[in-house]
Every structure is written in structure tokens, then in C-alpha cells.
């Protein structure tokens, strides 16, 4: 049975599209967190969920995605196409911003940065910046 499309006013359609995109992205993020172990040197997700809970949640995510798609089709919300290169560029830029904000001269809001550590600290940040600048898109 084909769902009848409902024509929303443009402002409401754009708002719905934005909300559905946000929810869909959250579902993708949640699914990735449930499926893939994230374990780094500064951030780790500890799995404190039983396998049956994860399996259940993944099934609910699939159902939510299915309903989301039906809603999108019913209200003709459209689909936004995002290029991977733009995502990589945005994340790379954000990494640069975060690391630049960590420079000793930008840390004044946290008190005076220890002068004897400033050069080495900045050099270490610059090395990380130099590596992340190699990310291509």
C-alpha cells in the first residue's frame, strides 16, 4: 500500500526535513557506538551493555529508521546530499580550530601558562597540527 503524500507548507517542510536529518544522524551515531568499539588514548566508550540489550537496541534503531523514511516520504521532506569531502574538510577545520585554541597564548582564561613549558607544549601541538594537516579530501 502506497502512502499518500501530504503537502506541507514550505517552512514546515524545511523544519521537518531538518529534524528528520538530525534524528537520522543521531541514529547513525548511536548504531556506530553500539557496533564498534571506540577505544583511544584520550577517549574510550566502555561497553556496559549486555549483548541482548545491544541486539534489541540495534533492532529498534532499524525500526526507527524505517519509520523515519516513511515519514520523510509521506511529507515529501526530500533528501540532502552531503559530499564526504565536505565532511572531512569541516572536521579537519574543526580539529585545527581546537588545537589552535590550545596554544599557550590563548590559554589566558585559565591563568598564565607556565613559561618554562610553553615552547615544548606549543611544539607538541604544532606536531599534531602538522600531522592532521595531511588529511586529504
mmCIF file of N, CA and C in Angstrom, residues 52-114:
data_model
loop_
_atom_site.group_PDB
_atom_site.id
_atom_site.type_symbol
_atom_site.label_atom_id
_atom_site.label_comp_id
_atom_site.label_asym_id
_atom_site.label_seq_id
_atom_site.Cartn_x
_atom_site.Cartn_y
_atom_site.Cartn_z
ATOM 1 N N UNK A 52 22.347 -8.938 24.532
ATOM 2 C CA UNK A 52 20.934 -8.944 24.157
ATOM 3 C C UNK A 52 20.345 -7.530 24.148
ATOM 4 N N UNK A 53 20.840 -6.660 25.008
ATOM 5 C CA UNK A 53 20.387 -5.264 25.019
ATOM 6 C C UNK A 53 20.860 -4.565 23.749
ATOM 7 N N UNK A 54 22.105 -4.792 23.370
ATOM 8 C CA UNK A 54 22.649 -4.196 22.135
ATOM 9 C C UNK A 54 21.863 -4.689 20.934
ATOM 10 N N UNK A 55 21.627 -5.996 20.875
ATOM 11 C CA UNK A 55 20.870 -6.575 19.758
ATOM 12 C C UNK A 55 19.475 -5.947 19.687
ATOM 13 N N UNK A 56 18.812 -5.814 20.823
ATOM 14 C CA UNK A 56 17.491 -5.199 20.884
ATOM 15 C C UNK A 56 17.544 -3.749 20.395
ATOM 16 N N UNK A 57 18.512 -2.994 20.903
ATOM 17 C CA UNK A 57 18.620 -1.581 20.525
ATOM 18 C C UNK A 57 18.902 -1.416 19.036
ATOM 19 N N UNK A 58 19.739 -2.284 18.471
ATOM 20 C CA UNK A 58 20.017 -2.219 17.031
ATOM 21 C C UNK A 58 18.752 -2.484 16.223
ATOM 22 N N UNK A 59 17.933 -3.410 16.685
ATOM 23 C CA UNK A 59 16.668 -3.691 16.006
ATOM 24 C C UNK A 59 15.728 -2.488 16.097
ATOM 25 N N UNK A 60 15.678 -1.859 17.248
ATOM 26 C CA UNK A 60 14.826 -0.669 17.421
ATOM 27 C C UNK A 60 15.329 0.472 16.537
ATOM 28 N N UNK A 61 16.640 0.618 16.411
ATOM 29 C CA UNK A 61 17.210 1.641 15.526
ATOM 30 C C UNK A 61 16.786 1.387 14.084
ATOM 31 N N UNK A 62 16.831 0.113 13.667
ATOM 32 C CA UNK A 62 16.373 -0.218 12.298
ATOM 33 C C UNK A 62 14.902 0.152 12.113
ATOM 34 N N UNK A 63 14.080 -0.159 13.125
ATOM 35 C CA UNK A 63 12.658 0.185 13.056
ATOM 36 C C UNK A 63 12.461 1.701 13.026
ATOM 37 N N UNK A 64 13.206 2.406 13.851
ATOM 38 C CA UNK A 64 13.097 3.869 13.874
ATOM 39 C C UNK A 64 13.481 4.452 12.520
ATOM 40 N N UNK A 65 14.545 3.900 11.926
ATOM 41 C CA UNK A 65 14.968 4.379 10.609
ATOM 42 C C UNK A 65 13.896 4.121 9.559
ATOM 43 N N UNK A 66 13.279 2.977 9.636
ATOM 44 C CA UNK A 66 12.213 2.638 8.695
ATOM 45 C C UNK A 66 11.046 3.613 8.835
ATOM 46 N N UNK A 67 10.645 3.894 10.054
ATOM 47 C CA UNK A 67 9.552 4.841 10.279
ATOM 48 C C UNK A 67 9.939 6.252 9.855
ATOM 49 N N UNK A 68 11.189 6.602 10.099
ATOM 50 C CA UNK A 68 11.692 7.911 9.687
ATOM 51 C C UNK A 68 11.582 8.041 8.162
ATOM 52 N N UNK A 69 11.961 6.997 7.452
ATOM 53 C CA UNK A 69 11.874 7.025 5.983
ATOM 54 C C UNK A 69 10.426 7.155 5.516
ATOM 55 N N UNK A 70 9.526 6.467 6.183
ATOM 56 C CA UNK A 70 8.109 6.571 5.828
ATOM 57 C C UNK A 70 7.602 7.992 6.050
ATOM 58 N N UNK A 71 7.997 8.584 7.152
ATOM 59 C CA UNK A 71 7.599 9.965 7.434
ATOM 60 C C UNK A 71 8.149 10.904 6.379
ATOM 61 N N UNK A 72 9.414 10.703 6.041
ATOM 62 C CA UNK A 72 10.063 11.539 5.033
ATOM 63 C C UNK A 72 9.332 11.441 3.702
ATOM 64 N N UNK A 73 8.959 10.219 3.331
ATOM 65 C CA UNK A 73 8.243 10.024 2.074
ATOM 66 C C UNK A 73 6.841 10.619 2.144
ATOM 67 N N UNK A 74 6.153 10.375 3.243
ATOM 68 C CA UNK A 74 4.775 10.855 3.396
ATOM 69 C C UNK A 74 4.682 12.375 3.293
ATOM 70 N N UNK A 75 5.629 13.066 3.923
ATOM 71 C CA UNK A 75 5.599 14.526 3.935
ATOM 72 C C UNK A 75 6.551 15.137 2.916
ATOM 73 N N UNK A 76 7.083 14.284 2.045
ATOM 74 C CA UNK A 76 7.947 14.714 0.946
ATOM 75 C C UNK A 76 9.045 15.667 1.433
ATOM 76 N N UNK A 77 9.750 15.225 2.481
ATOM 77 C CA UNK A 77 10.748 16.108 3.093
ATOM 78 C C UNK A 77 12.003 16.258 2.235
ATOM 79 N N UNK A 78 12.201 15.373 1.312
ATOM 80 C CA UNK A 78 13.373 15.475 0.451
ATOM 81 C C UNK A 78 14.598 14.868 1.102
ATOM 82 N N UNK A 79 15.682 14.899 0.372
ATOM 83 C CA UNK A 79 16.929 14.325 0.861
ATOM 84 C C UNK A 79 18.056 15.294 0.577
ATOM 85 N N UNK A 80 18.841 15.554 1.600
ATOM 86 C CA UNK A 80 20.014 16.403 1.468
ATOM 87 C C UNK A 80 21.203 15.505 1.175
ATOM 88 N N UNK A 81 21.917 15.795 0.121
ATOM 89 C CA UNK A 81 23.106 15.010 -0.250
ATOM 90 C C UNK A 81 24.337 15.770 0.227
ATOM 91 N N UNK A 82 25.152 15.115 1.045
ATOM 92 C CA UNK A 82 26.368 15.727 1.586
ATOM 93 C C UNK A 82 27.577 15.000 1.014
ATOM 94 N N UNK A 83 28.506 15.753 0.496
ATOM 95 C CA UNK A 83 29.738 15.154 -0.026
ATOM 96 C C UNK A 83 30.665 14.802 1.122
ATOM 97 N N UNK A 84 31.275 13.628 1.047
ATOM 98 C CA UNK A 84 32.215 13.191 2.067
ATOM 99 C C UNK A 84 33.373 14.179 2.185
ATOM 100 N N UNK A 85 33.796 14.741 1.063
ATOM 101 C CA UNK A 85 34.913 15.692 1.097
ATOM 102 C C UNK A 85 34.580 16.907 1.964
ATOM 103 N N UNK A 86 33.326 17.340 1.942
ATOM 104 C CA UNK A 86 32.930 18.478 2.772
ATOM 105 C C UNK A 86 32.937 18.106 4.256
ATOM 106 N N UNK A 87 32.545 16.888 4.569
ATOM 107 C CA UNK A 87 32.569 16.415 5.957
ATOM 108 C C UNK A 87 34.008 16.349 6.452
ATOM 109 N N UNK A 88 34.888 15.760 5.633
ATOM 110 C CA UNK A 88 36.303 15.656 6.007
ATOM 111 C C UNK A 88 36.894 17.051 6.192
ATOM 112 N N UNK A 89 36.597 17.953 5.269
ATOM 113 C CA UNK A 89 37.109 19.320 5.352
ATOM 114 C C UNK A 89 36.612 20.013 6.627
ATOM 115 N N UNK A 90 35.334 19.861 6.936
ATOM 116 C CA UNK A 90 34.773 20.500 8.129
ATOM 117 C C UNK A 90 35.402 19.946 9.405
ATOM 118 N N UNK A 91 35.583 18.637 9.469
ATOM 119 C CA UNK A 91 36.185 18.026 10.662
ATOM 120 C C UNK A 91 37.653 18.412 10.784
ATOM 121 N N UNK A 92 38.345 18.454 9.651
ATOM 122 C CA UNK A 92 39.751 18.861 9.660
ATOM 123 C C UNK A 92 39.873 20.306 10.144
ATOM 124 N N UNK A 93 38.995 21.163 9.669
ATOM 125 C CA UNK A 93 38.994 22.564 10.089
ATOM 126 C C UNK A 93 38.700 22.676 11.582
ATOM 127 N N UNK A 94 37.768 21.888 12.062
ATOM 128 C CA UNK A 94 37.423 21.934 13.485
ATOM 129 C C UNK A 94 38.592 21.444 14.339
ATOM 130 N N UNK A 95 39.287 20.417 13.894
ATOM 131 C CA UNK A 95 40.484 19.946 14.605
ATOM 132 C C UNK A 95 41.495 21.086 14.699
ATOM 133 N N UNK A 96 41.718 21.784 13.578
ATOM 134 C CA UNK A 96 42.661 22.901 13.548
ATOM 135 C C UNK A 96 42.235 23.965 14.556
ATOM 136 N N UNK A 97 40.937 24.328 14.562
ATOM 137 C CA UNK A 97 40.437 25.352 15.484
ATOM 138 C C UNK A 97 40.667 24.953 16.940
ATOM 139 N N UNK A 98 40.350 23.716 17.280
ATOM 140 C CA UNK A 98 40.507 23.245 18.661
ATOM 141 C C UNK A 98 41.971 23.294 19.079
ATOM 142 N N UNK A 99 42.849 22.813 18.222
ATOM 143 C CA UNK A 99 44.273 22.801 18.566
ATOM 144 C C UNK A 99 44.851 24.213 18.624
ATOM 145 N N UNK A 100 44.426 25.088 17.742
ATOM 146 C CA UNK A 100 44.909 26.475 17.786
ATOM 147 C C UNK A 100 44.450 27.163 19.071
ATOM 148 N N UNK A 101 43.250 26.838 19.525
ATOM 149 C CA UNK A 101 42.742 27.422 20.767
ATOM 150 C C UNK A 101 43.483 26.905 21.997
ATOM 151 N N UNK A 102 44.254 25.847 21.837
ATOM 152 C CA UNK A 102 45.021 25.285 22.954
ATOM 153 C C UNK A 102 46.424 25.884 23.055
ATOM 154 N N UNK A 103 46.783 26.738 22.117
ATOM 155 C CA UNK A 103 48.106 27.375 22.149
ATOM 156 C C UNK A 103 48.257 28.156 23.457
ATOM 157 N N UNK A 104 49.460 28.191 24.008
ATOM 158 C CA UNK A 104 49.678 28.859 25.306
ATOM 159 C C UNK A 104 49.147 30.291 25.361
ATOM 160 N N UNK A 105 49.330 31.051 24.297
ATOM 161 C CA UNK A 105 48.891 32.452 24.315
ATOM 162 C C UNK A 105 47.362 32.574 24.350
ATOM 163 N N UNK A 106 46.653 31.518 23.999
ATOM 164 C CA UNK A 106 45.188 31.538 24.018
ATOM 165 C C UNK A 106 44.627 30.993 25.326
ATOM 166 N N UNK A 107 45.500 30.567 26.226
ATOM 167 C CA UNK A 107 45.080 29.939 27.468
ATOM 168 C C UNK A 107 44.958 30.918 28.636
ATOM 169 N N UNK A 108 44.964 32.185 28.368
ATOM 170 C CA UNK A 108 44.939 33.219 29.418
ATOM 171 C C UNK A 108 43.727 33.093 30.346
ATOM 172 N N UNK A 109 42.605 32.637 29.804
ATOM 173 C CA UNK A 109 41.403 32.477 30.619
ATOM 174 C C UNK A 109 41.556 31.429 31.713
ATOM 175 N N UNK A 110 42.589 30.608 31.609
ATOM 176 C CA UNK A 110 42.835 29.568 32.600
ATOM 177 C C UNK A 110 44.003 29.929 33.501
ATOM 178 N N UNK A 111 44.445 31.153 33.411
ATOM 179 C CA UNK A 111 45.606 31.594 34.174
ATOM 180 C C UNK A 111 46.819 31.655 33.265
ATOM 181 N N UNK A 112 47.871 32.245 33.768
ATOM 182 C CA UNK A 112 49.110 32.387 32.987
ATOM 183 C C UNK A 112 49.700 31.001 32.723
ATOM 184 N N UNK A 113 50.014 30.729 31.453
ATOM 185 C CA UNK A 113 50.609 29.443 31.087
ATOM 186 C C UNK A 113 52.061 29.435 31.560
ATOM 187 N N UNK A 114 52.520 28.342 32.172
ATOM 188 C CA UNK A 114 53.907 28.285 32.665
ATOM 189 C C UNK A 114 54.906 28.521 31.525
#
